[in-house]
Short mmCIF file of C-alpha atoms in Angstrom, two decimals:
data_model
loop_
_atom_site.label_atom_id
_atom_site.label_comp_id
_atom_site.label_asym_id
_atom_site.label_seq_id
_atom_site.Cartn_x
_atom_site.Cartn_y
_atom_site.Cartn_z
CA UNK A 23 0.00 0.00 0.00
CA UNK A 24 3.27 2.11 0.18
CA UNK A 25 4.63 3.75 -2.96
CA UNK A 26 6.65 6.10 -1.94
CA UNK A 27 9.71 5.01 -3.30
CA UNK A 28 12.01 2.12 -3.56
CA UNK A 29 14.30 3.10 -1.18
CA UNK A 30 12.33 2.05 1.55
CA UNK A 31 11.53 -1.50 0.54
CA UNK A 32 12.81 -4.24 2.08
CA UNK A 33 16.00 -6.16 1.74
CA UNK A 34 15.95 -8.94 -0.66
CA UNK A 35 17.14 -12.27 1.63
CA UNK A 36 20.52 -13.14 -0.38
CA UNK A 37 22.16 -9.75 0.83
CA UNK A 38 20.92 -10.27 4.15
CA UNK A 39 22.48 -13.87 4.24
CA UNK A 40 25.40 -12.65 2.12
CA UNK A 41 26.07 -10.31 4.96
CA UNK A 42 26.29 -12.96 7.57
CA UNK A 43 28.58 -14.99 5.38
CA UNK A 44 30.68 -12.26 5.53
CA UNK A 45 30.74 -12.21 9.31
CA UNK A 46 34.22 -13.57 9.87
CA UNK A 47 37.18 -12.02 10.95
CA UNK A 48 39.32 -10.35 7.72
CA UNK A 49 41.39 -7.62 6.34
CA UNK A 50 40.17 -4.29 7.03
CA UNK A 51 38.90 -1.45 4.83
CA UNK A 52 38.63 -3.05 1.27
CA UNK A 53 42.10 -5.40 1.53
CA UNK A 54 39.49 -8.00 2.31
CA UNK A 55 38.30 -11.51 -0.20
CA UNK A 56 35.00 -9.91 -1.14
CA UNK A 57 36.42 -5.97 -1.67
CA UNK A 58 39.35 -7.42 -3.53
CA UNK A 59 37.41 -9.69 -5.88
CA UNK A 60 34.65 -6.91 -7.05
CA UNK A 61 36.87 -5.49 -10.36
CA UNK A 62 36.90 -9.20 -11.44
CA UNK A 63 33.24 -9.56 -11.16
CA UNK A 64 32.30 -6.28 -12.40
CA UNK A 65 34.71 -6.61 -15.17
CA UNK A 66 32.71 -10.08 -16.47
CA UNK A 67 29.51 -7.83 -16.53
CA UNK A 68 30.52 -5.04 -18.56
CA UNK A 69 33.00 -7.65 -20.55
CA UNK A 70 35.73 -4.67 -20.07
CA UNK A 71 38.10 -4.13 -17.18
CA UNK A 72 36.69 -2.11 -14.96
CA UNK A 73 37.47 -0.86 -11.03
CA UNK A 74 34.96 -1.37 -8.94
CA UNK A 75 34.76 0.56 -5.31
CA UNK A 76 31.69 0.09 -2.78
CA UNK A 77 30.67 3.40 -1.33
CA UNK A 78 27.46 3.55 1.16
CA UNK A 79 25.10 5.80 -0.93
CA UNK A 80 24.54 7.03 -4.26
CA UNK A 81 24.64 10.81 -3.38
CA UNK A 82 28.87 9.02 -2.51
CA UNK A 83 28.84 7.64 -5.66
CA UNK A 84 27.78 10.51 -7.69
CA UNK A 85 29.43 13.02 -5.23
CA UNK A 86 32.95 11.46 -5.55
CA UNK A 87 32.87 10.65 -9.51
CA UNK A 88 32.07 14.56 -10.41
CA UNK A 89 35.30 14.99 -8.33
CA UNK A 90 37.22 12.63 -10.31
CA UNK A 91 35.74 13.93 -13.68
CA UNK A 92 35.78 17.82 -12.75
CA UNK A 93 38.11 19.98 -11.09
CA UNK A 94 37.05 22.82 -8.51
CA UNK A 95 37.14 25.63 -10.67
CA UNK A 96 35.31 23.65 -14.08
CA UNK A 97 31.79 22.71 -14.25
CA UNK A 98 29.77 19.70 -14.89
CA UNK A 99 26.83 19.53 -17.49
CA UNK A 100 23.53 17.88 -16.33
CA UNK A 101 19.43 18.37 -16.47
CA UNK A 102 17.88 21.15 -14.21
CA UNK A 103 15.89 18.16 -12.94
CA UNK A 104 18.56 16.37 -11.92
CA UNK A 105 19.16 14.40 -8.65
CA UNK A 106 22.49 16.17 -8.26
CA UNK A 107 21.15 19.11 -8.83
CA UNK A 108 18.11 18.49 -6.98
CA UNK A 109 18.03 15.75 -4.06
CA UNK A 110 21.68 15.78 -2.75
CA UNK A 111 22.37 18.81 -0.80
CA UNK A 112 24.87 20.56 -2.95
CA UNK A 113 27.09 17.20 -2.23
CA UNK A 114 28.68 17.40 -5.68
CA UNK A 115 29.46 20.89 -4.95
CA UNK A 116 30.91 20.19 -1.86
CA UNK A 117 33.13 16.89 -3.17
CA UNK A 118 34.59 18.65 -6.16
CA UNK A 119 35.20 21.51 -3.74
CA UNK A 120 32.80 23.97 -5.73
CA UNK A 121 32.50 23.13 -9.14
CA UNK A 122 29.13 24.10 -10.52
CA UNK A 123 26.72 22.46 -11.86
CA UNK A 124 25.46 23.64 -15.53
CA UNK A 125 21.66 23.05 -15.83
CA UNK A 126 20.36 22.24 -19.51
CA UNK A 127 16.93 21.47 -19.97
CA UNK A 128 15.42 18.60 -21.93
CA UNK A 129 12.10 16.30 -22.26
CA UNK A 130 11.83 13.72 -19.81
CA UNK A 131 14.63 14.41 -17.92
CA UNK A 132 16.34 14.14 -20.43
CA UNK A 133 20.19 15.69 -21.97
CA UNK A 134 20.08 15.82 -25.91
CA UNK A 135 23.12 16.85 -27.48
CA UNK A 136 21.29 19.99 -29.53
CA UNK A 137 20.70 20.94 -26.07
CA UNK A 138 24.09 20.24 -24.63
CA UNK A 139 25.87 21.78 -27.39
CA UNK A 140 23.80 24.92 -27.42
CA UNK A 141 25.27 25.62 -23.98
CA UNK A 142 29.11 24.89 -24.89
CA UNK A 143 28.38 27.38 -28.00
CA UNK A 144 27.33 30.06 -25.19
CA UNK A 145 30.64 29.62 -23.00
CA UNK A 146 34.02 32.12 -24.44
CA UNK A 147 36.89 30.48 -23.40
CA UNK A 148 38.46 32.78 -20.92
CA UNK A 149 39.28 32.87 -17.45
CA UNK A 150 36.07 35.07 -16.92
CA UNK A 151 33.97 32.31 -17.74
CA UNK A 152 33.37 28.60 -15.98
CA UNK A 153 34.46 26.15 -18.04
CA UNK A 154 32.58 22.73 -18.53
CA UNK A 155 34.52 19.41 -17.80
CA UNK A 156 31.91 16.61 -17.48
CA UNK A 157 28.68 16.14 -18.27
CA UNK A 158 26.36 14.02 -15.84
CA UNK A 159 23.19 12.06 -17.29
CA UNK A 160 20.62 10.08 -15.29
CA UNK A 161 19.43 6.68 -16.19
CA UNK A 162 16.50 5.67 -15.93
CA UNK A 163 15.87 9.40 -15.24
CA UNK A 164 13.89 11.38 -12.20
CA UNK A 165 11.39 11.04 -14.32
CA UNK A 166 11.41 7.63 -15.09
CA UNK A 167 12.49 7.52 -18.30
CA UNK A 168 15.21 5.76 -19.89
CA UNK A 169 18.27 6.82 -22.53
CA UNK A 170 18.61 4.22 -25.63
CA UNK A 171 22.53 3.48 -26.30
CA UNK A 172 22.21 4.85 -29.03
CA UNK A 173 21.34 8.61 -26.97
CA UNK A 174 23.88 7.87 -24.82
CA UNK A 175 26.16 7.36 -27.75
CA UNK A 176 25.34 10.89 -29.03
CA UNK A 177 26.05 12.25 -25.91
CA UNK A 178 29.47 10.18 -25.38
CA UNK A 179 30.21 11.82 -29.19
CA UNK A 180 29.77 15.29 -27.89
CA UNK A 181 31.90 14.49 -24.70
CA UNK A 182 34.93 13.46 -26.74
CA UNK A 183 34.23 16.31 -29.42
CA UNK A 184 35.10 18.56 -26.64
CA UNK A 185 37.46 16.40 -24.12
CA UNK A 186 34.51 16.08 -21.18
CA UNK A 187 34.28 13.24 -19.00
CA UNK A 188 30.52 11.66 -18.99
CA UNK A 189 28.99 10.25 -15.86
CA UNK A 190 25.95 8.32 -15.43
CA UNK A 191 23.82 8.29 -12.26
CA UNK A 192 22.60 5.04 -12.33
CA UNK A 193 20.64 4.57 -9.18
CA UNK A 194 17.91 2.69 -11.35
CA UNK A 195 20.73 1.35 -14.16
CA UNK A 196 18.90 -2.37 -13.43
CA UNK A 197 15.60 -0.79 -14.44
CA UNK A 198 16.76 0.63 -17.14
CA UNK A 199 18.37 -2.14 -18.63
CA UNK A 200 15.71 -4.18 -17.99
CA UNK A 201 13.63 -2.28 -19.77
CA UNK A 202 15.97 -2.36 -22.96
CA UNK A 203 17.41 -6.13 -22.97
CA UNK A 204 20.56 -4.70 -23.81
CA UNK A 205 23.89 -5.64 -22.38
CA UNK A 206 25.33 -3.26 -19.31
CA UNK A 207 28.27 -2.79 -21.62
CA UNK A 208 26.47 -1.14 -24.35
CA UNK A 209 24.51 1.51 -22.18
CA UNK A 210 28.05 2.34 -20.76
CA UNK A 211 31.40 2.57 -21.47
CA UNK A 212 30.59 1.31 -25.70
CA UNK A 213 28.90 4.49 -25.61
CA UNK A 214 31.64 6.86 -23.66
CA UNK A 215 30.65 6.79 -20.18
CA UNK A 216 33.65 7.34 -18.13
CA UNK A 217 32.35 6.51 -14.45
CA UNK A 218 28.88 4.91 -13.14
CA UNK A 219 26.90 4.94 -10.11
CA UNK A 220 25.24 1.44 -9.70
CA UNK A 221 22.99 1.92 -7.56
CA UNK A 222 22.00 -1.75 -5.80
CA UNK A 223 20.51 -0.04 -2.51
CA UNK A 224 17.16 0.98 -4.87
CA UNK A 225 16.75 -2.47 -5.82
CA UNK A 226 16.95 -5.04 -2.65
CA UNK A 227 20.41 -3.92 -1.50
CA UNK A 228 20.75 -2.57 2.22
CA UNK A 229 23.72 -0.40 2.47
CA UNK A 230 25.81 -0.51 -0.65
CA UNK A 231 26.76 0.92 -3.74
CA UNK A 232 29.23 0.29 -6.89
CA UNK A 233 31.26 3.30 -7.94
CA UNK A 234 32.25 1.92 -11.49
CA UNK A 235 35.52 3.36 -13.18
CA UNK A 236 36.23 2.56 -16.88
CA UNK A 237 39.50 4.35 -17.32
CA UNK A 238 42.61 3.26 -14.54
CA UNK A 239 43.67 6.84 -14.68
CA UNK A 240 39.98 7.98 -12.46
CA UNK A 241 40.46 5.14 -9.71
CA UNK A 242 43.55 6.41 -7.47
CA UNK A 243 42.58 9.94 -6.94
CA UNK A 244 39.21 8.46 -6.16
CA UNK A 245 40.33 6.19 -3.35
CA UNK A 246 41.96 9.02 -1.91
CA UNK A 247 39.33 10.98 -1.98
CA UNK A 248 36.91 8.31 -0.78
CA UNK A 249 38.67 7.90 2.37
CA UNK A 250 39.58 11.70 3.17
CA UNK A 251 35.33 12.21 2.91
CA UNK A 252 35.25 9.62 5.52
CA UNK A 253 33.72 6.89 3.46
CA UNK A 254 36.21 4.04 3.56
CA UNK A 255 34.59 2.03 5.66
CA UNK A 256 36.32 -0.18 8.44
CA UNK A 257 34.51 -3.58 7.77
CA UNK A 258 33.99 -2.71 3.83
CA UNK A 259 33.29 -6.52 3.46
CA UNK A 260 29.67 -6.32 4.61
CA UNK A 261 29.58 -4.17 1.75
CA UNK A 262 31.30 -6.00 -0.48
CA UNK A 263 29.31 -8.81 0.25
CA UNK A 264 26.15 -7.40 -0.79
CA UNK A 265 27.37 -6.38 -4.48
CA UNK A 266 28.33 -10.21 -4.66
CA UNK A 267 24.64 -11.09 -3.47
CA UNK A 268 23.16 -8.86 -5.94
CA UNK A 269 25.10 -9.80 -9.07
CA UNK A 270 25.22 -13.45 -8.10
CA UNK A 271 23.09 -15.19 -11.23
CA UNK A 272 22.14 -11.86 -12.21
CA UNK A 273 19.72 -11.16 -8.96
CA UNK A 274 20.10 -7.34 -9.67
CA UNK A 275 18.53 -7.82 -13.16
CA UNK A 276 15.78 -10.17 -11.87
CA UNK A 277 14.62 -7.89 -9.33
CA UNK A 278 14.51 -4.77 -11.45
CA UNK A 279 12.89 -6.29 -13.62
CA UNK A 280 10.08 -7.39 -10.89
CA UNK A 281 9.71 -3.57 -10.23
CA UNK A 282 8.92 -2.83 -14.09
CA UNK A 283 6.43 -5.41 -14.69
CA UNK A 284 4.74 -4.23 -11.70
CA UNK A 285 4.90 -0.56 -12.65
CA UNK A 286 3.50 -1.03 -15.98
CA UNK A 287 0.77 -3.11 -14.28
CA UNK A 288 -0.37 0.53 -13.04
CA UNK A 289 1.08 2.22 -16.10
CA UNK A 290 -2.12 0.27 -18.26
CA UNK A 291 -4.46 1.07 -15.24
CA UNK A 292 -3.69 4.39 -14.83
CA UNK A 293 -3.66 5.20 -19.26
CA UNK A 294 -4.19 8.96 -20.28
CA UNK A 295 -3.63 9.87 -16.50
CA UNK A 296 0.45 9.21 -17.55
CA UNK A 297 2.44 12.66 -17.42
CA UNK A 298 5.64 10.42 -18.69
CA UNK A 299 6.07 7.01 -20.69
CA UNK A 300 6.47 4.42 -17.96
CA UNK A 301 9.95 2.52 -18.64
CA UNK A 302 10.98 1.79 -15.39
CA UNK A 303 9.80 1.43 -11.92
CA UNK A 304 8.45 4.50 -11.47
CA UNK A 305 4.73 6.21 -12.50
CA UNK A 306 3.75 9.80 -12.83
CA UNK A 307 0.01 10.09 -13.11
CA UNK A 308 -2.53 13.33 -13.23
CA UNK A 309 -4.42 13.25 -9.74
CA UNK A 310 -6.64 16.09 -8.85
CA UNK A 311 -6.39 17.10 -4.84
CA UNK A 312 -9.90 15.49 -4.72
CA UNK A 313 -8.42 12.35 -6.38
CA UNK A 314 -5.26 12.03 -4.43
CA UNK A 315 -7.52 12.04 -1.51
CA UNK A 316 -9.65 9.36 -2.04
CA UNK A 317 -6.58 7.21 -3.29
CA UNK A 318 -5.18 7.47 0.80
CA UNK A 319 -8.30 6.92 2.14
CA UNK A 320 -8.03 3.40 0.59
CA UNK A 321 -4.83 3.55 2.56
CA UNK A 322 -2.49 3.99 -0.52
CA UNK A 323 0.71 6.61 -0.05
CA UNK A 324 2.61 8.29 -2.58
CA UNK A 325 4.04 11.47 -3.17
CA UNK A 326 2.35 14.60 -4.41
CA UNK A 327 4.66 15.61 -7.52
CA UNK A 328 3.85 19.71 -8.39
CA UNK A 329 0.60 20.69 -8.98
CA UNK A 330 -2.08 17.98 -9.85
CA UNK A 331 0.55 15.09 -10.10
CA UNK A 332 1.72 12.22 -7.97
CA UNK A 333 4.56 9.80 -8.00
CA UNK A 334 4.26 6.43 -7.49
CA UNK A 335 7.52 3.92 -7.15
CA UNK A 336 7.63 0.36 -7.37
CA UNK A 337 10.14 -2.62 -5.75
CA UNK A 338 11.88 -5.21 -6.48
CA UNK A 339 9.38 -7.43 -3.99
CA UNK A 340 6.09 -5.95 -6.29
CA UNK A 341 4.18 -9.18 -7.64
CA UNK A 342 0.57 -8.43 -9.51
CA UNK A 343 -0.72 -9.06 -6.40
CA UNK A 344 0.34 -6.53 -3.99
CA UNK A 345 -0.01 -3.37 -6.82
CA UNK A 346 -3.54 -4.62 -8.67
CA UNK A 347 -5.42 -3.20 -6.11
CA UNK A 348 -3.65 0.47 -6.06
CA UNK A 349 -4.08 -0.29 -10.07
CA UNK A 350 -8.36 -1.00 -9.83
CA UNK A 351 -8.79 2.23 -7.53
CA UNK A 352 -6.73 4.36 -10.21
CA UNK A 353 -9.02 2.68 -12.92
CA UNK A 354 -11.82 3.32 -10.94
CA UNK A 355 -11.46 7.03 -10.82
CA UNK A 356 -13.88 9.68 -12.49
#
């Protein structure tokens, strides 16, 4: 009856056990089996070599690849809807010690390269001027929403046209490649994207994230930086741990894809109500006041989203079962 959002579902049972299994005395920090072994396994899912660094949350993740990708006095490219921009307390700000954020505006959520290339034509290059040194896309986005390969692939173009690094937030990546079918490979560093948040926490995980790096030359600096923000934690293994759990016969993809088929279960309910396509786990729907009120007197929550809008966010532990009735009171409406 709670749709609030995914980050408050429960944990899915393998972390929890692959916690306990990890529950044994070991190397501290990340010099421990699990830590150690995560670029192997990360570097068999995007069939690349890859580093791979747990970090506790995705505002981390984000926070500390902007400061890889973008030095204090650059800035970083990204949607004015943003979760960096919106949702994490001027955190990239703060990591890359006060680069700023460059806000483009787009459908969906959405970057396009006209867009992003309309800004670079507006900047002089001077010292009077900021000047841009990543760009940061979101997928799926806030909006729910997801980029083909082939947009991030135009995007990645105008990156190396102009010698920016491209980041993706991808605290719904699962979603959003279970929505496409496509391998994680393709959405990623085939199509130029330098560093990725994998956000696992959003889809059964309890307290841990992947910071992905596909270039060597971003993963030192990073580790410094990781542990001067006070995010190397002691017992890293319990994070560790749950990154095994979650790619571990591809449990991250099964469980996203759980949350789509149970979004789109209210997606068809819900019909010319949509405000976005539905092509991940989340569903933005016309609601009058009147409307949302009745909805939460049949005990449902979700969030109001700007005038006459709501949100509504599905989990990995969504069957048919537990979202048809939310879905028959939506159809029901006037």
């Amino acid at each position: 009856m709670r749709f609030f959002s995914d980050n408050a579902a429960p944990v899915c049972p393998q972390v929890i056990e692959a916690i306990s299994s990890a529950n044994v005395l070991d190397t501290a920090y990340d010099g421990d089996e699990w830590s150690q072994s995560l670029d192997a396994r990360f570097s068999e899912v995007f069939e690349t070599r890859v580093h791979a660094l747990w970090v506790p949350t995705g505002t981390a993740a984000n926070a500390l690849a902007l400061a890889a990708l973008c030095p204090p006095y650059g800035g970083v490219i990204c949607h004015r809807d943003a979760h960096i921009q919106n949702d994490e307390c001027g955190a990239p700000e703060f990591y890359t010690h006060g680069a700023k954020l460059m806000l483009v505006d787009g459908p969906q959520a959405k970057l396009t390269p006209d867009a992003i290339s309309t800004l670079l034509g507006t900047i002089r290059d001077d010292v009077h001027q900021v000047q841009p040194h990543a760009i940061s896309i979101t997928n799926a986005t806030e909006y729910g929403c997801v980029y083909t390969p082939d947009e991030v692939g135009a995007i990645g173009a105008v990156a190396r046209k102009h010698e920016l690094g491209l980041h993706m937030d991808g605290a719904r990546f699962a979603n959003a490649l279970a929505h496409l079918g496509c391998a994680p490979s393709e959405l990623t560093w085939r199509a130029g994207v330098d560093m990725l948040s994998f956000g696992f926490v959003k889809n059964g995980g309890m307290s841990a994230e992947a910071l992905i790096c596909f270039g060597s030359d971003l993963t030192t600096a990073t580790l410094y930086r990781r542990k001067r923000a006070g995010l190397l934690l002691s017992k890293g293994r319990y994070l560790a741990a749950q990154l095994h759990a979650m790619l571990e016969d591809d449990l991250w993809l099964a469980n996203a894809a759980a949350a789509n088929a149970a979004a789109r279960v209210i997606a068809d309910a819900a019909d010319d109500r949509l405000v976005y396509p539905v092509e991940a786990n989340e569903i933005f729907i016309r609601l009058s006041k009147e409307e949302a009120g009745q909805l939460r007197k049949l005990g449902f929550d979700f969030y109001d989203w700007g005038e006459g809008e709501a949100r509504l966010v599905t989990s990995w532990n969504h069957g048919e079962a537990d979202v048809r009735p939310l879905a028959d009171a939506i159809a029901a409406l006037p």
